[in-house]
Coordinates of C-alpha atoms and ligand atoms in Angstrom, one line a residue:
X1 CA 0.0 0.0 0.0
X2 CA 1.2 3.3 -0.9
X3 CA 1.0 5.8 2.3
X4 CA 0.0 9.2 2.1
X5 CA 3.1 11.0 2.1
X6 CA 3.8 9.2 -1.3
X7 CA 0.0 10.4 -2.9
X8 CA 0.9 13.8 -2.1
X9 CA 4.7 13.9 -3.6
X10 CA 4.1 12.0 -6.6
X11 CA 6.8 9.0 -7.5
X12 CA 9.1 9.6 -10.5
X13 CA 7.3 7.3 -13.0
X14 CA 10.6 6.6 -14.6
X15 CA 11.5 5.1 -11.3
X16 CA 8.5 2.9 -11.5
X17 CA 9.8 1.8 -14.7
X18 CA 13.6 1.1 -13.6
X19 CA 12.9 -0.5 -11.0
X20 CA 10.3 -2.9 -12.0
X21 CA 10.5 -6.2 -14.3
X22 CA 12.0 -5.4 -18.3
X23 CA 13.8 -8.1 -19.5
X24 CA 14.0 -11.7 -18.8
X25 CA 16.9 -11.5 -16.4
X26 CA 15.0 -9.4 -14.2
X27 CA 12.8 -12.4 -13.3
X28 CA 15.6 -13.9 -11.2
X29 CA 15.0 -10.6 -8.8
X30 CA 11.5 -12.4 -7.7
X31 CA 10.9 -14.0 -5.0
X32 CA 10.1 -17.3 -7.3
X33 CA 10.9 -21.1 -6.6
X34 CA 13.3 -22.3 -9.1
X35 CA 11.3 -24.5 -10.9
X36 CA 8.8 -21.3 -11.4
X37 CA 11.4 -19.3 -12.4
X38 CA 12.4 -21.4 -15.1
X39 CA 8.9 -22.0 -16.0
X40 CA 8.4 -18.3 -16.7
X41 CA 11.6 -17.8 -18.1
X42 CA 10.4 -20.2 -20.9
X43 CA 7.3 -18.4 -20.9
X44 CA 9.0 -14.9 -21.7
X45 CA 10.3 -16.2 -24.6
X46 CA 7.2 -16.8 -26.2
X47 CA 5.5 -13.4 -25.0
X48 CA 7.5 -10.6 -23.7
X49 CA 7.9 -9.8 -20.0
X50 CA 7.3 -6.3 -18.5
X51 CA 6.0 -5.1 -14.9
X52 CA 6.6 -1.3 -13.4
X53 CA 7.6 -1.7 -9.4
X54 CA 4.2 -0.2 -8.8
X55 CA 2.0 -3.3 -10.4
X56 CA 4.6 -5.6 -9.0
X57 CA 4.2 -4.0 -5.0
X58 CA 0.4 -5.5 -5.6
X59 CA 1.4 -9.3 -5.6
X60 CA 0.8 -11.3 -2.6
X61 CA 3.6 -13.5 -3.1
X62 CA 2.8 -15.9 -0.6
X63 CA -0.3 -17.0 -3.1
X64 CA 0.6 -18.7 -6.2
X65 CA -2.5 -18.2 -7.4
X66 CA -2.4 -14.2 -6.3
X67 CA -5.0 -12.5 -9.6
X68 CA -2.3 -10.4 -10.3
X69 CA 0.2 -12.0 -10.2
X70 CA -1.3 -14.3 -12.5
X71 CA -2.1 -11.3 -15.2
X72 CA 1.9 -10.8 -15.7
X73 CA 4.5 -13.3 -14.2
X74 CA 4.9 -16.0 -17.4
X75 CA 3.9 -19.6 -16.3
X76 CA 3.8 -22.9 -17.8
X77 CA 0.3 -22.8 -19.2
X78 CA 1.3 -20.5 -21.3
X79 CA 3.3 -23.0 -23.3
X80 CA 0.5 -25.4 -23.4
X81 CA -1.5 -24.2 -26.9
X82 CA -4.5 -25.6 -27.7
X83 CA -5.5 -26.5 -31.5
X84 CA -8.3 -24.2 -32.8
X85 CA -6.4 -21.0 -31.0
X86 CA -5.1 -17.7 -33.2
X87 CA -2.5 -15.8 -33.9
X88 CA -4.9 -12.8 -34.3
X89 CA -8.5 -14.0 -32.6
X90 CA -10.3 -11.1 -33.6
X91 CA -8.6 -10.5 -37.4
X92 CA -6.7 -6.9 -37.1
X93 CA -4.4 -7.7 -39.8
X94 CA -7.2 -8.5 -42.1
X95 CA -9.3 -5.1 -41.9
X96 CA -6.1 -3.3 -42.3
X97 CA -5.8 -1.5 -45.4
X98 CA -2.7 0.4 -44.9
X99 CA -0.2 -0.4 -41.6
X100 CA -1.3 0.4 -38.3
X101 CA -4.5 0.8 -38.5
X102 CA -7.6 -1.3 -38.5
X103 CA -11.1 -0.5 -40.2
X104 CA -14.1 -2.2 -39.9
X105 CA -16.9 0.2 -38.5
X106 CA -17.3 2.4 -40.8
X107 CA -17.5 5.4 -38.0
X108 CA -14.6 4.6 -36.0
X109 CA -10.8 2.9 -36.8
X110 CA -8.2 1.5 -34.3
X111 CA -4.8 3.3 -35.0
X112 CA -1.7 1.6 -33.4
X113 CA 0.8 4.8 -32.2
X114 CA 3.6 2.0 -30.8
X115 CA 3.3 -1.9 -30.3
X116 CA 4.8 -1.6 -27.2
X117 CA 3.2 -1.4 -23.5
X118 CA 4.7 -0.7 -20.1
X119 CA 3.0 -3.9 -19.0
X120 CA 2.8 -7.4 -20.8
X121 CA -0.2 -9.0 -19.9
X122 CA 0.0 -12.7 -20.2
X123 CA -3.6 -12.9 -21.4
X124 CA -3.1 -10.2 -24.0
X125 CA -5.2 -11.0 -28.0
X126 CA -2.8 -9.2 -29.6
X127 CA 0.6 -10.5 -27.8
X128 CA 1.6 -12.2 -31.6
X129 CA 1.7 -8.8 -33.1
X130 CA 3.6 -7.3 -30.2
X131 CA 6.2 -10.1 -31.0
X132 CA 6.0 -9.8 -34.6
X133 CA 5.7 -5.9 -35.2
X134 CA 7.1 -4.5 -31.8
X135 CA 7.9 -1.6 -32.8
X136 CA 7.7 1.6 -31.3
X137 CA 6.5 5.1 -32.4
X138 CA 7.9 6.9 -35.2
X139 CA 6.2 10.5 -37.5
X140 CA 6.9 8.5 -40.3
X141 CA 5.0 5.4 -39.7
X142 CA 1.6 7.1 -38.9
X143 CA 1.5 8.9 -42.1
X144 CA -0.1 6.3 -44.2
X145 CA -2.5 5.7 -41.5
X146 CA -3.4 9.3 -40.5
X147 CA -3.4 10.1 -44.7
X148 CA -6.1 7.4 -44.5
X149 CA -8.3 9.0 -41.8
X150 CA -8.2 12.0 -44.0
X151 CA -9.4 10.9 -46.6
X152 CA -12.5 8.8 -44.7
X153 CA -15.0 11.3 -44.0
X154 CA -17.2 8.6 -42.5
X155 CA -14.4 8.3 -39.7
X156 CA -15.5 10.1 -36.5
X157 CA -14.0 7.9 -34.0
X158 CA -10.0 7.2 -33.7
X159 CA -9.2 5.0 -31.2
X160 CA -5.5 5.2 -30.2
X161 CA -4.6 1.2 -29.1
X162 CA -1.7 -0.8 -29.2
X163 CA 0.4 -1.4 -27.8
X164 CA -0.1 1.2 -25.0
X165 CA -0.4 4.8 -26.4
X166 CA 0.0 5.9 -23.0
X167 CA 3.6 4.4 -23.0
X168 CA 4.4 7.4 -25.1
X169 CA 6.0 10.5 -24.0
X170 CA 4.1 13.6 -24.0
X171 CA 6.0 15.3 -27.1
X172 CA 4.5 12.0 -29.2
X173 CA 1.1 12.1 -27.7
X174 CA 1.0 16.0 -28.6
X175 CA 1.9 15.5 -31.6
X176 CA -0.4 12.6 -32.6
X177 CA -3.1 15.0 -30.9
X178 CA -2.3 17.8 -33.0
X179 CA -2.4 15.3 -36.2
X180 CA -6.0 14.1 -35.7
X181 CA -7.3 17.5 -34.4
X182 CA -6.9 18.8 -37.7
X183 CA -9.2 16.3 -39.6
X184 CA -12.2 18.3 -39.5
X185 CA -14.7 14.5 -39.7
X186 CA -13.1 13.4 -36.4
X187 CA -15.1 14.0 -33.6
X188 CA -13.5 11.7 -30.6
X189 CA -10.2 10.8 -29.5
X190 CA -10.3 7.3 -27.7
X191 CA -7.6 5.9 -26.0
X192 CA -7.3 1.9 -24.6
X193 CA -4.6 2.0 -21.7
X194 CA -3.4 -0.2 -19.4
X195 CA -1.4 2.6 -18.0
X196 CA -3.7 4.1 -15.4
X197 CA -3.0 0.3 -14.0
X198 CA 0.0 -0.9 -14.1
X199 CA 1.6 2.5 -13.8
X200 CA -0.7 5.3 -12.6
X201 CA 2.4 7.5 -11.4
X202 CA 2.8 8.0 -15.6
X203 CA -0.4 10.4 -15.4
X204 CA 1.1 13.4 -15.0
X205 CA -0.5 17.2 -15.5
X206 CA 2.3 17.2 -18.6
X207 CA 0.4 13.9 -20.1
X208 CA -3.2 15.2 -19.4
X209 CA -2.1 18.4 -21.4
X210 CA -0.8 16.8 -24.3
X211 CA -4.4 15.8 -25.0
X212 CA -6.3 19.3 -24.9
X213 CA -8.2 20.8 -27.7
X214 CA -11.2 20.3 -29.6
X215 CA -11.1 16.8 -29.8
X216 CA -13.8 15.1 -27.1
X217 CA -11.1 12.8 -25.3
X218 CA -12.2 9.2 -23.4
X219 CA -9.8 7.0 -22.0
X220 CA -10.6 3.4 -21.2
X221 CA -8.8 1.7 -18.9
X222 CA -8.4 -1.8 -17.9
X223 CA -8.8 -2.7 -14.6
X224 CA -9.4 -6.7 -14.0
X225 CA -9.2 -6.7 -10.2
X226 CA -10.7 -4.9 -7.4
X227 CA -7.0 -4.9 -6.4
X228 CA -5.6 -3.0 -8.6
X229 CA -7.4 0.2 -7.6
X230 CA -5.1 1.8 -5.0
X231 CA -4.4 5.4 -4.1
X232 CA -1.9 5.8 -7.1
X233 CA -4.9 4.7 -9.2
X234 CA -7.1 6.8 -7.3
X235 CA -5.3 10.0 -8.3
X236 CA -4.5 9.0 -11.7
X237 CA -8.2 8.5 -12.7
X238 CA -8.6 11.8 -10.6
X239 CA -6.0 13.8 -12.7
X240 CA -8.5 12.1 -15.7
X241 CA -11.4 13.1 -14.8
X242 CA -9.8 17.0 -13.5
X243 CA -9.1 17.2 -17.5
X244 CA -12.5 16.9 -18.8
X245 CA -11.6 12.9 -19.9
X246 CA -14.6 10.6 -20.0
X247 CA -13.3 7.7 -18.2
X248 CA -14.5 4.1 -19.0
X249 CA -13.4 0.1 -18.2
X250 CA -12.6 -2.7 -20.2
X251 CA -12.1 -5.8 -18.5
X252 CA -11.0 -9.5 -19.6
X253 CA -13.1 -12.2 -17.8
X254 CA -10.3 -14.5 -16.6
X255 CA -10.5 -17.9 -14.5
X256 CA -8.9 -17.7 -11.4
X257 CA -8.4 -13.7 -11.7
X258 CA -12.3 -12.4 -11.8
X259 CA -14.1 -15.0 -12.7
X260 CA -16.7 -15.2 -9.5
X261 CA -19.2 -12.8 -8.8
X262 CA -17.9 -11.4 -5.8
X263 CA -14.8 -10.3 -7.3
X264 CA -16.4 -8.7 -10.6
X265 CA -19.3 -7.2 -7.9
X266 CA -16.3 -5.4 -6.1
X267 CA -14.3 -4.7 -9.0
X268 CA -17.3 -2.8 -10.7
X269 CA -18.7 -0.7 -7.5
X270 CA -14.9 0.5 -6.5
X271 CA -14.6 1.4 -10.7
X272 CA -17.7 3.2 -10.3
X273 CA -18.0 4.8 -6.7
X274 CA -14.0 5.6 -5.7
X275 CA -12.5 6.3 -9.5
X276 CA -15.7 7.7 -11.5
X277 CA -14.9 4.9 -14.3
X278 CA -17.7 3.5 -16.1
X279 CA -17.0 -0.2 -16.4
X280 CA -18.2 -0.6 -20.2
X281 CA -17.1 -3.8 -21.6
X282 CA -16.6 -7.6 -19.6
X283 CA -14.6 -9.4 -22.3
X284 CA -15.3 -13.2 -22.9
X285 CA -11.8 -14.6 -23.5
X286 CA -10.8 -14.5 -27.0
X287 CA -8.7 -17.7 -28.6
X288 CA -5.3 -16.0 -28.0
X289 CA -2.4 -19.1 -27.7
X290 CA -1.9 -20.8 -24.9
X291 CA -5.1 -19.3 -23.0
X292 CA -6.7 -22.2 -22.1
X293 CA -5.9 -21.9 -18.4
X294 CA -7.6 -18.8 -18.1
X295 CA -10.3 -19.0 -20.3
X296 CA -14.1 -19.9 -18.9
X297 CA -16.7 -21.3 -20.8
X298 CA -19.6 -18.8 -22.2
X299 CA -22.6 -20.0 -19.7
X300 CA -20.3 -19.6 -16.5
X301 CA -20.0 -15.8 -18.0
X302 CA -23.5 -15.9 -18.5
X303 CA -24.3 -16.9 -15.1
X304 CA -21.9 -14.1 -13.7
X305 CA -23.2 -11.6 -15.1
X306 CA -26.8 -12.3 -14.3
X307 CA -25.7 -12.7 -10.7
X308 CA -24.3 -8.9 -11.2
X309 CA -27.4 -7.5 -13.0
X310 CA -29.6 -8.2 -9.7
X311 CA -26.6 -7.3 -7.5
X312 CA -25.3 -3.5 -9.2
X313 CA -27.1 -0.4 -10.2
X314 CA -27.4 0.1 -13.8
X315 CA -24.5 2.2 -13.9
X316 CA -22.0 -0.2 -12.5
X317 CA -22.6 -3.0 -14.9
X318 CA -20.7 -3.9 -17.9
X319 CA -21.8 -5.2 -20.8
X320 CA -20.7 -9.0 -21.7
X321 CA -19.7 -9.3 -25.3
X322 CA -17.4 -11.4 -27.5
X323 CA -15.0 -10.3 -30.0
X324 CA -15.8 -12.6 -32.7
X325 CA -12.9 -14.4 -34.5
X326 CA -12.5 -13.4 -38.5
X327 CA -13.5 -9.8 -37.8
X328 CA -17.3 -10.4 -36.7
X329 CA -16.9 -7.8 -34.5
X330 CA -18.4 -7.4 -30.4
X331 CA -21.4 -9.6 -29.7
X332 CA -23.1 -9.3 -26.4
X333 CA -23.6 -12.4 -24.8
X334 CA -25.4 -11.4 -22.2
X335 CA -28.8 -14.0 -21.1
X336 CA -31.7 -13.2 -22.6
X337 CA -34.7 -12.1 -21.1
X338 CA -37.0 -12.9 -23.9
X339 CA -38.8 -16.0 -23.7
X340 CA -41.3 -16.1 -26.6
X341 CA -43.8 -14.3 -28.1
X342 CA -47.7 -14.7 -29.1
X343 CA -48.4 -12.2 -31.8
X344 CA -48.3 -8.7 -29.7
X345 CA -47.3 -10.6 -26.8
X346 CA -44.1 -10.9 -25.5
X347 CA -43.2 -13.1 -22.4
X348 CA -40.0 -11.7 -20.4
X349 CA -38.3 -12.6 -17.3
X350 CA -38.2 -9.8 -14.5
X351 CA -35.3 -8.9 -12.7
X352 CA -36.9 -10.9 -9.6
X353 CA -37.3 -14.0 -12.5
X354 CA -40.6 -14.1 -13.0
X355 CA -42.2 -14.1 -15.9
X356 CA -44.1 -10.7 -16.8
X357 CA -46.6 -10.3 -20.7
X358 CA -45.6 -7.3 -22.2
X359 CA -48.5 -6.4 -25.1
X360 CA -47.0 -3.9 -27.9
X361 CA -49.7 -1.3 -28.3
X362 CA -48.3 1.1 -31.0
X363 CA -50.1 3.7 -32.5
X364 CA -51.0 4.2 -36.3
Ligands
LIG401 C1 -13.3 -3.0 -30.4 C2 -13.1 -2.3 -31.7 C3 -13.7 -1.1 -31.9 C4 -14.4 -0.3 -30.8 O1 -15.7 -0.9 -30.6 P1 -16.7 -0.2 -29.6 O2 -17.8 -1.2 -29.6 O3 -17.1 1.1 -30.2 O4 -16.1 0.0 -28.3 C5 -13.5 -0.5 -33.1 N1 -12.9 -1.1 -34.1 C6 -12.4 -2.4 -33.9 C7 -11.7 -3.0 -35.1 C8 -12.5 -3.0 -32.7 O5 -11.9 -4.2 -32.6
LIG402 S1 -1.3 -3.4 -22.1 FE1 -2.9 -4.1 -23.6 S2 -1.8 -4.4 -25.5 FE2 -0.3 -4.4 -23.9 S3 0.0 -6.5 -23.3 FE3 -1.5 -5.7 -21.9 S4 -3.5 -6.2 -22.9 FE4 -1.9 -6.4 -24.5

């Protein structure tokens, strides 16, 4: 736990950074067996390894199965791959039409700033192309990209993902903000971070003012654990919000991180009440490699998220959706109320599970 005297005198984010886990060699710093060691040295080769000090100080490393420790220390499991798994579950590479971005909603486009984070999540869809591309930010490798956003007027979404955009420094983010400012179709500037996170201390007042302008700004985060919301998170969602940011959560639904309903019940109230973040998406686990171990099968979602509808307000809930393989885009997968229907009537469960007629009366 971070005390108070550190929340007021903000830690040196670089410090965060140096001190925490970046290559393979740092693994050996852990207090790991030998036999896990090795296991998640293998591991690292496979998918990079990469923790600030600040996500590490939030293991419990008397608990093997710790949630977050399990989101970034490599293990054997991830080794194990599983026929019928992908390279790129959800088909980025084929909805690309020129490098680093992705289209397929007509209204909004993913652009990829860097392919780097400053946290490897073990669970992460898009670990292949953070092996294969890797590389980092550049002027001269958005300029396809950003020429194709111009010449889309149907674009009014860019969505700045990665990779972690928020890895950036502020000269880059300024100047990718400058860039899409001055495409008159674009309305909103969306960012997917894991920042926030894994290494809150990197939202500075410099980072928050990179991203001023006309451009309507909403950053979503991705929080997994009631855990991970600390006082260095607090203030970093704080510093957010102080900036006119509209602040939303993505989270992965993982076995043996989140997946019961008291630990998605916490993690959504604490989102909601302590860092004013909307949790907007629960992820069913996509076919990323060797994700077996964490993966949980579609009714057990199902039944989670029922459980939460009865137990959060409206506001805290997320909605439970599947990004389909081959580019089919987000599905919610959320149980269905609707249980038939006789001409104008419909029969639909209640919230208490009743069954309630619902006859459409519309007028001429
Ligand atoms: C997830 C995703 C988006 C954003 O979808 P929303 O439902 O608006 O959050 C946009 N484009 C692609 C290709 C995506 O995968
Ligand atoms: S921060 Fe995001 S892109 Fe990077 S490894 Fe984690 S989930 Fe993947």
């Amino acid at each position: 736990m971070t005390d108070l005297k550190d929340v007021t005198r903000p830690p040196d984010w670089q410090d965060d950074v140096r001190q925490g886990v970046r290559h393979v060699r740092d693994l050996a710093a852990l207090p790991l067996s030998p036999a896990e060691r090795a296991a998640a040295q293998e591991a690292a080769s496979r998918h990079k390894v990469r923790a600030p000090k600040a996500y590490l100080d939030l293991i419990d490393w008397n608990d093997p199965a710790d949630p977050i420790r399990a989101q970034v220390i490599p293990s054997l499991g991830e080794l194990e791959e599983t026929e019928g798994e992908l390279g790129d579950p959800i088909a980025d590479h084929e909805f690309s039409p020129v490098p680093r971005l992705t289209h397929r909603h007509a209204d909004r486009v993913l652009l990829f700033p860097t392919y780097q984070c400053a946290v490897y999540c073990r669970f992460c869809f898009r670990k292949e192309s953070l092996t294969s591309i890797g590389r980092g930010y550049t002027r001269e490798a958005l300029e396809p990209a950003l020429a194709y956003i111009a010449d889309h007027s149907e674009i009014r979404e860019v969505i700045l993902t990665g990779g972690d955009p928020l890895s950036l420094p502020d000269k880059a983010l300024a100047e990718i903000f400058a860039r899409i400012e001055a495409i008159p179709h674009v309305r909103l500037l969306r960012i997917h971070t894991r920042v926030p996170v894994a290494l809150p201390s990197r939202i500075t007042s410099g980072l928050v003012a990179a991203l001023q302008g006309r451009l309507m700004i909403t950053v979503v985060t991705h929080f997994n654990h009631a855990r991970e919301i600390t006082p260095a998170t607090e203030m970093a969602c704080r510093t957010m919000r102080q900036a006119g940011f509209v602040l939303l959560n993505q989270s992965v639904l993982l076995k043996g991180v989140n997946d019961t309903v008291e630990a998605l019940e916490e993690l959504c109230r604490e989102l909601m009440y302590r860092l004013g973040v909307k949790p907007y998406y629960l992820h069913h686990g996509d076919l990323a490699r060797g994700m077996a171990h964490r993966r949980t099968t579609i009714a057990q979602g199902q039944a989670l998220v029922e459980a939460l509808r009865a137990r959060l307000s409206g506001i805290c809930n997320p909605v439970y959706v599947l990004d389909l393989p081959e580019g089919g885009g987000k599905v919610p997968l959320g149980p269905c109320p609707i249980e038939g229907r006789d001409g104008e009537s419909w029969r639909i469960r209640g919230q208490d599970g009743a069954m309630r007629t619902y006859r459409e009366i519309v007028g001429e």
